[in-house]
CSV table of C-alpha atoms in Angstrom, one decimal:
chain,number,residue,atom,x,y,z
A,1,UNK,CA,44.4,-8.1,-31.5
A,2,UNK,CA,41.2,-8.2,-33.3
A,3,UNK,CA,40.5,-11.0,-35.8
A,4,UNK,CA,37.8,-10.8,-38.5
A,5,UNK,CA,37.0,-13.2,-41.3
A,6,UNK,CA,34.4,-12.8,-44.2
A,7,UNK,CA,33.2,-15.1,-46.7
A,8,UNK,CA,32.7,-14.8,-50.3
A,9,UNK,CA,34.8,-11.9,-50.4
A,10,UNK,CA,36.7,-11.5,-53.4
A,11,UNK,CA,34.2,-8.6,-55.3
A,12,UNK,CA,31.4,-7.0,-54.5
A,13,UNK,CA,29.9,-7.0,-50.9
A,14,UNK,CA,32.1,-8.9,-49.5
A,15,UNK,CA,35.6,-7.3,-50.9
A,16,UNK,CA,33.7,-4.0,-50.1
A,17,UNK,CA,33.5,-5.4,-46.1
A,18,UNK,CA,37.1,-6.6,-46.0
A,19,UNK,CA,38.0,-3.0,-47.0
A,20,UNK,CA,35.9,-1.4,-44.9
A,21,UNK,CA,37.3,-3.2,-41.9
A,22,UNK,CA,41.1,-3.0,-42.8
A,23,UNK,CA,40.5,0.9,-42.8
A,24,UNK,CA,38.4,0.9,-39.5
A,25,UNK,CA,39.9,-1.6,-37.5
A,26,UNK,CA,43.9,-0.7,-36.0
A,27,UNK,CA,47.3,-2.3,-37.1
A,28,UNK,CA,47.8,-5.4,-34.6
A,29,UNK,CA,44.5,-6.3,-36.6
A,30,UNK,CA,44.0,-9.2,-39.1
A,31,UNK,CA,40.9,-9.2,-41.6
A,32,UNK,CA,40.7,-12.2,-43.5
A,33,UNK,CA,39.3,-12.3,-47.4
A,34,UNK,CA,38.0,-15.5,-48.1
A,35,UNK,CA,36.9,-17.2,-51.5
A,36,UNK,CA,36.9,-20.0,-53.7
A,37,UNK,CA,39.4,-17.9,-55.8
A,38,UNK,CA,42.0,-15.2,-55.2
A,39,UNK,CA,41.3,-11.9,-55.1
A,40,UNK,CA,42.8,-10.0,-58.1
A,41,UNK,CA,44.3,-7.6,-55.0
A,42,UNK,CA,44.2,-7.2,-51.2
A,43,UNK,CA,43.0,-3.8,-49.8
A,44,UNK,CA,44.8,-1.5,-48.3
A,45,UNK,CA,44.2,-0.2,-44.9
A,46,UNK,CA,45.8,-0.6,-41.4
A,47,UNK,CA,44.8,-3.9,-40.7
A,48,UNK,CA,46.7,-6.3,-42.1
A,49,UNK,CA,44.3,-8.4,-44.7
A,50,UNK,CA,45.4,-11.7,-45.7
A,51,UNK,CA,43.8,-14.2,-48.3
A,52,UNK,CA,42.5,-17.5,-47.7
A,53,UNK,CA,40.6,-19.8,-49.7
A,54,UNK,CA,37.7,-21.0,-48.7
A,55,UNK,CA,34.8,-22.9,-50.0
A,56,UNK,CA,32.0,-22.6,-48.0
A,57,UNK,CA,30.1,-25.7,-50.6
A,58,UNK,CA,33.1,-27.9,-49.3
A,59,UNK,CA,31.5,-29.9,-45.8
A,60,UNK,CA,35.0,-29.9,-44.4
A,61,UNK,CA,36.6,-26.3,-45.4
A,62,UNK,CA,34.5,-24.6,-42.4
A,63,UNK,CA,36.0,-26.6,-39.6
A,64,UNK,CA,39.6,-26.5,-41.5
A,65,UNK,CA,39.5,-22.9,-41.7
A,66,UNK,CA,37.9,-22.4,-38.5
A,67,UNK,CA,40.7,-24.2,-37.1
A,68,UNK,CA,43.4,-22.5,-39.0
A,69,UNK,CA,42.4,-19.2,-37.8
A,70,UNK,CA,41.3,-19.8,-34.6
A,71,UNK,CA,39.3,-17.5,-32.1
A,72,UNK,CA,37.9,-14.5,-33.5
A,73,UNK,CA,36.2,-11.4,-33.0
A,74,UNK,CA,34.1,-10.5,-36.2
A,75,UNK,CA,32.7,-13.2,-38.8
A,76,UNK,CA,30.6,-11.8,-42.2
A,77,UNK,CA,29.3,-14.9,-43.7
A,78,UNK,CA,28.5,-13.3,-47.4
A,79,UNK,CA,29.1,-16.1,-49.7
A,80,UNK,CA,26.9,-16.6,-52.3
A,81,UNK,CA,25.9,-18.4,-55.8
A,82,UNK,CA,24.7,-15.7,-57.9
A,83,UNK,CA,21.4,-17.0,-60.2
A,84,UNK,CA,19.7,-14.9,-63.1
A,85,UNK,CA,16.2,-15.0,-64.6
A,86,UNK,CA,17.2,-18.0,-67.3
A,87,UNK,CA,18.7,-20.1,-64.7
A,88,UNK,CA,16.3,-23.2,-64.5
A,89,UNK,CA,15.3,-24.1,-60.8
A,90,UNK,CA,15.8,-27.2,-60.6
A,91,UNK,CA,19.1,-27.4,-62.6
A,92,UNK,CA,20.9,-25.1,-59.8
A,93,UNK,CA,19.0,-25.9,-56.7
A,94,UNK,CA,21.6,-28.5,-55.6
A,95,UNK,CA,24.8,-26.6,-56.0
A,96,UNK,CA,22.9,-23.2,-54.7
A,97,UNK,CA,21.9,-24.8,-51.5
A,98,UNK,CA,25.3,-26.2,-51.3
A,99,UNK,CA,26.9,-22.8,-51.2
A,100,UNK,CA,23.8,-20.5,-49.8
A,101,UNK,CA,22.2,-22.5,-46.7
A,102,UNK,CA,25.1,-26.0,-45.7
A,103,UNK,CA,27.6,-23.0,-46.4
A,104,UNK,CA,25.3,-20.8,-43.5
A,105,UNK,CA,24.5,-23.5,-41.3
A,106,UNK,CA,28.6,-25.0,-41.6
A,107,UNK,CA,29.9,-21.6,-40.9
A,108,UNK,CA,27.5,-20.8,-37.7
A,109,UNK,CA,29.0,-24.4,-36.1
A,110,UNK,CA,32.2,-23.8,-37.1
A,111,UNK,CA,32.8,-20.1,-35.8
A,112,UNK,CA,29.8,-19.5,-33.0
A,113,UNK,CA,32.0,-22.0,-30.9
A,114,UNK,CA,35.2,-19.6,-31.7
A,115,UNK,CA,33.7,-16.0,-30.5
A,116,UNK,CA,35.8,-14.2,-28.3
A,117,UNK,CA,33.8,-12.0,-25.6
A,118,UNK,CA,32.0,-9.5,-27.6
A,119,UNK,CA,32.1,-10.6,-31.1
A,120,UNK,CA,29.9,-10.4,-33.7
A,121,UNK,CA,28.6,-13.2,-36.4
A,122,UNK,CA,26.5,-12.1,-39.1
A,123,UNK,CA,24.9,-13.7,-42.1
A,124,UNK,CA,24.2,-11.7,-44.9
A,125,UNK,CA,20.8,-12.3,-46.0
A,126,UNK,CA,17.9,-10.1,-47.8
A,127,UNK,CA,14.8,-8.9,-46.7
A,128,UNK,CA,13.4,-11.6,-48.7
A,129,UNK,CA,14.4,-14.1,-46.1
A,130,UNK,CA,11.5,-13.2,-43.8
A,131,UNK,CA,7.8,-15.4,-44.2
A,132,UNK,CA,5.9,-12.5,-45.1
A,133,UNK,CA,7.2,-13.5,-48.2
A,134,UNK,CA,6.4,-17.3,-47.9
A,135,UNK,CA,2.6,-18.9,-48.2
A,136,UNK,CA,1.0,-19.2,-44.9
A,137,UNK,CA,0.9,-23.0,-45.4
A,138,UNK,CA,4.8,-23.2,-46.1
A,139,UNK,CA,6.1,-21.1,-42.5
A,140,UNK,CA,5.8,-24.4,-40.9
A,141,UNK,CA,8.5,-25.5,-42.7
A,142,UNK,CA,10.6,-23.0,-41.1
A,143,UNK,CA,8.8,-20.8,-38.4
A,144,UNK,CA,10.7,-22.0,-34.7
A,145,UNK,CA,12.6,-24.5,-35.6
A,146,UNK,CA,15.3,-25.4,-32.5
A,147,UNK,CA,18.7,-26.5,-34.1
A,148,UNK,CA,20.7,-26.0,-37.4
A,149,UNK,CA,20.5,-29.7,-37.5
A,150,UNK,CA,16.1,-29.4,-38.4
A,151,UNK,CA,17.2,-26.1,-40.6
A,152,UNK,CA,19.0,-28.3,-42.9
A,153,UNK,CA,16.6,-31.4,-42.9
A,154,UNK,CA,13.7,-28.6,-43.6
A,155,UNK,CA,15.8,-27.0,-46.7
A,156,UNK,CA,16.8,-30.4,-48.3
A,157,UNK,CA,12.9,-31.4,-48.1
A,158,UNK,CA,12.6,-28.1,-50.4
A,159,UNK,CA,15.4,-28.3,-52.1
A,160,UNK,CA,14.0,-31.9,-53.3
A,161,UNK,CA,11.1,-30.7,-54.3
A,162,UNK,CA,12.2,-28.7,-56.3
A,163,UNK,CA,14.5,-31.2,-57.9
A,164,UNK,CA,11.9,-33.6,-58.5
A,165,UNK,CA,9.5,-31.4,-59.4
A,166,UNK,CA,6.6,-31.1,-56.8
A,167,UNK,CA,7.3,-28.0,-56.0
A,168,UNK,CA,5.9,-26.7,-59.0
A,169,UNK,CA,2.7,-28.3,-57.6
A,170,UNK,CA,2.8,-26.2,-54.3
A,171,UNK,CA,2.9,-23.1,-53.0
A,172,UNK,CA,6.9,-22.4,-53.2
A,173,UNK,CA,7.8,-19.4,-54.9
A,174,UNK,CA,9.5,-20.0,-58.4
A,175,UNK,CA,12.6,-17.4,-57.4
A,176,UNK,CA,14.4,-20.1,-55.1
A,177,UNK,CA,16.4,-17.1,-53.5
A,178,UNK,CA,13.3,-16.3,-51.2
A,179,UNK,CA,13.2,-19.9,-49.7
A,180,UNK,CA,16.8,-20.0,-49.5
A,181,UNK,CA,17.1,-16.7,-47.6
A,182,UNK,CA,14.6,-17.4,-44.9
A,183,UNK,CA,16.2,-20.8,-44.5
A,184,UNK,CA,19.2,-18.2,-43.8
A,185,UNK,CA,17.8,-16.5,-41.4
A,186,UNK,CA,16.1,-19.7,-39.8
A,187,UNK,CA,19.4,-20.8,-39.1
A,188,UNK,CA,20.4,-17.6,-37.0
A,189,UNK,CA,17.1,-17.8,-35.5
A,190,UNK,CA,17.6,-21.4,-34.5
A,191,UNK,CA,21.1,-20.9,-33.4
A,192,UNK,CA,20.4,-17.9,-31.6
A,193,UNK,CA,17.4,-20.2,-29.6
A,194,UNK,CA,20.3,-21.6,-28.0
A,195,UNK,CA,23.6,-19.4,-27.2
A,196,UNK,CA,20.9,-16.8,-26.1
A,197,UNK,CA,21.5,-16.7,-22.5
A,198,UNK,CA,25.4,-17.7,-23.1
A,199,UNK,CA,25.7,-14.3,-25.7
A,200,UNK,CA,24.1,-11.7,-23.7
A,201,UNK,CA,26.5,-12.8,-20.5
A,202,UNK,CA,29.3,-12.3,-23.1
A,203,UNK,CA,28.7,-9.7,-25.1
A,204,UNK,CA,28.0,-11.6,-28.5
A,205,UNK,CA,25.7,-10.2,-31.3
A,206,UNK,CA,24.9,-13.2,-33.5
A,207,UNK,CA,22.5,-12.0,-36.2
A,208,UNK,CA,21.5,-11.9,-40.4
A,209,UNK,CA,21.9,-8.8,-41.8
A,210,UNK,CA,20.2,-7.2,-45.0
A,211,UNK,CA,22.1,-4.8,-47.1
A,212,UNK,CA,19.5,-3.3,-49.0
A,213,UNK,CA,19.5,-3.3,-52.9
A,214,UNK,CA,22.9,-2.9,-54.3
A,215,UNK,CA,24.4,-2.1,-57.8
A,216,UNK,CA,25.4,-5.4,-59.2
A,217,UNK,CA,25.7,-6.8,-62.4
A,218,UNK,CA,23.6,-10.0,-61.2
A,219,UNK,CA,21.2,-7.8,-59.2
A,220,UNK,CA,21.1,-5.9,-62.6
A,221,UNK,CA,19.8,-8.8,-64.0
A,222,UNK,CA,16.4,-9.1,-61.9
A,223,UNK,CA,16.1,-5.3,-61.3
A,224,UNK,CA,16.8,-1.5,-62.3
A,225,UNK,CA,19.2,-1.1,-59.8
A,226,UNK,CA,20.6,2.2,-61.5
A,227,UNK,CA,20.0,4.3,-58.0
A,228,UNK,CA,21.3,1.7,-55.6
A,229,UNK,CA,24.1,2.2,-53.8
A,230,UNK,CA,27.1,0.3,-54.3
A,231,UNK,CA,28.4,-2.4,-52.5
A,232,UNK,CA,31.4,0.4,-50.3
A,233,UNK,CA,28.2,2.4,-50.0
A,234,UNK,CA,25.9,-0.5,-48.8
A,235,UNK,CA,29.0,-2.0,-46.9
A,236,UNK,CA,28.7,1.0,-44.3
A,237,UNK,CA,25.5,-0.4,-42.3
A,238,UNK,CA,26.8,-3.4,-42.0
A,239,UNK,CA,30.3,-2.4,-40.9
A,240,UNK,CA,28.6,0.1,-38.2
A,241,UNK,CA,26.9,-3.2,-36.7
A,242,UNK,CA,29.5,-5.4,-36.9
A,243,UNK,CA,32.0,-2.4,-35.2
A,244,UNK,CA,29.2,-0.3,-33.1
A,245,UNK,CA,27.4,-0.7,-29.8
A,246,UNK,CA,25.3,-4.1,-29.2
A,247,UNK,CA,21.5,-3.4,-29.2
A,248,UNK,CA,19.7,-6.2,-27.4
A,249,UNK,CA,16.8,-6.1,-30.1
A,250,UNK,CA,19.0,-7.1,-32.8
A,251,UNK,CA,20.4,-10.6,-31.3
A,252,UNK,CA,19.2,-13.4,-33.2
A,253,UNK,CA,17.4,-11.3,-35.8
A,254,UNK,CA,17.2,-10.3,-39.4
A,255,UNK,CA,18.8,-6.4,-39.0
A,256,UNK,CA,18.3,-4.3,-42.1
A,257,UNK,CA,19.9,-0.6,-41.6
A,258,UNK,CA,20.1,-0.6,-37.7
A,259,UNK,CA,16.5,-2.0,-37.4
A,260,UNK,CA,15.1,-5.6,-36.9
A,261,UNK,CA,12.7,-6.8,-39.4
A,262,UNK,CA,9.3,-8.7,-37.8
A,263,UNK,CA,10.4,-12.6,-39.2
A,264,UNK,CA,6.5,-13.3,-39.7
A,265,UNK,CA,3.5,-11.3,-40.4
């Protein structure tokens, strides 16, 4: 039986993976949709998908749920506070950090211990999450860091800044979802540092992923996203890496439409 669990899955991407994965997995299978709040329905498909609450801002729900649901094959983690253009920084940086990077970094202890032989764990993340987007004097602050443990001291330093204000004195970007997704993918990095060696003798992929641009009503808010696909259309990529063949070059990296994006310039 094949078990997979995604995160912030009630619309969008995430409901969009659950569905993709009760079509393409078998019936013995179990997909679990996972949220702060119900989904308004459960797809359809011949895996058997069952709802769970979970709130990735909560420090205890990862090991709880991780321990309700035991070993698995497949983990999406995809949950995510949405912010628009006339959210101020500083008034959201606490609860998004909560939800975007403990939530990453509590779900990769949680589930990388739980990986059956061959499974797959993979952050959704953004292109943005790479330090060509960061001031050379900030990729310290991120660039080979060796646990999740330094990951989360190095995103509460930022996240303080910002709170307090300095930030605005430095070279941080103002759109806090660029710092926040490479912290994202520092954490898969990190991680990835150590179960290397362990992963490749087991057949585990353990890796962000980028879906691309989607058509969102938040994404809607910072772009034209009138062309982008939407998220059943951008759901396919991901779903063909989380279901395909293992490709050594993708293990521990930032994977955007089967291809591994360089993390610095």
């Amino acid at each position: 039986m094949t078990t997979a669990l995604v995160t912030g899955a009630t619309q969008g991407l995430g409901y969009a993976l659950v569905a993709g994965l009760a079509q393409r997995l078998g019936s013995g299978d179990v997909v679990y949709l996972t949220g702060r709040t119900p989904a308004a329905a459960l797809p359809e498909g011949r895996a058997k998908v069952v709802g769970l609450h979970f709130d990735v801002a909560d420090p205890g729900a990862a090991e709880r749920v991780a321990g309700e649901v035991g070993e698995v094959d497949i983990v999406f983690g995809n949950a995510v506070m949405r912010v628009g253009p006339d959210d101020e920084p500083a008034a959201i940086v606490d609860a998004y950090t909560q939800v975007n990077n403990f939530g990453t970094t509590r779900l990769l202890r949680a589930f990388a211990p739980r990986l059956r032989d061959g499974g797959r764990l993979l952050v959704v993340a953004s292109s943005l999450g790479t330090l060509h987007h960061l001031a050379p004097v900030l990729h310290p602050r991120f660039d080979g860091l060796d646990s999740l443990d330094a990951v989360d001291a190095a995103t509460a330093t930022w996240r303080d800044e910002v709170l307090d204000g300095r930030a605005k004195g430095m070279a941080w970007p103002g759109f806090v979802n660029i710092p926040s997704k490479i912290a994202q993918v520092a954490a898969v990095r990190a991680l990835a540092a150590q179960r290397r060696d362990e992963d490749a003798r087991r057949g585990i992929l353990l890796a962000a992923v980028c879906p691309g641009m989607i058509n969102t009503p938040t994404s809607g808010l910072w772009w034209d996203v009138s062309g982008a696909p939407t998220p059943d259309e951008a759901a396919v990529a991901l779903l063909d890496l989380a279901l395909g063949e293992i490709r050594p070059g993708h293990y521990g990296e930032l994977v955007r439409h089967g291809k591994a994006l360089p993390w610095k310039p």
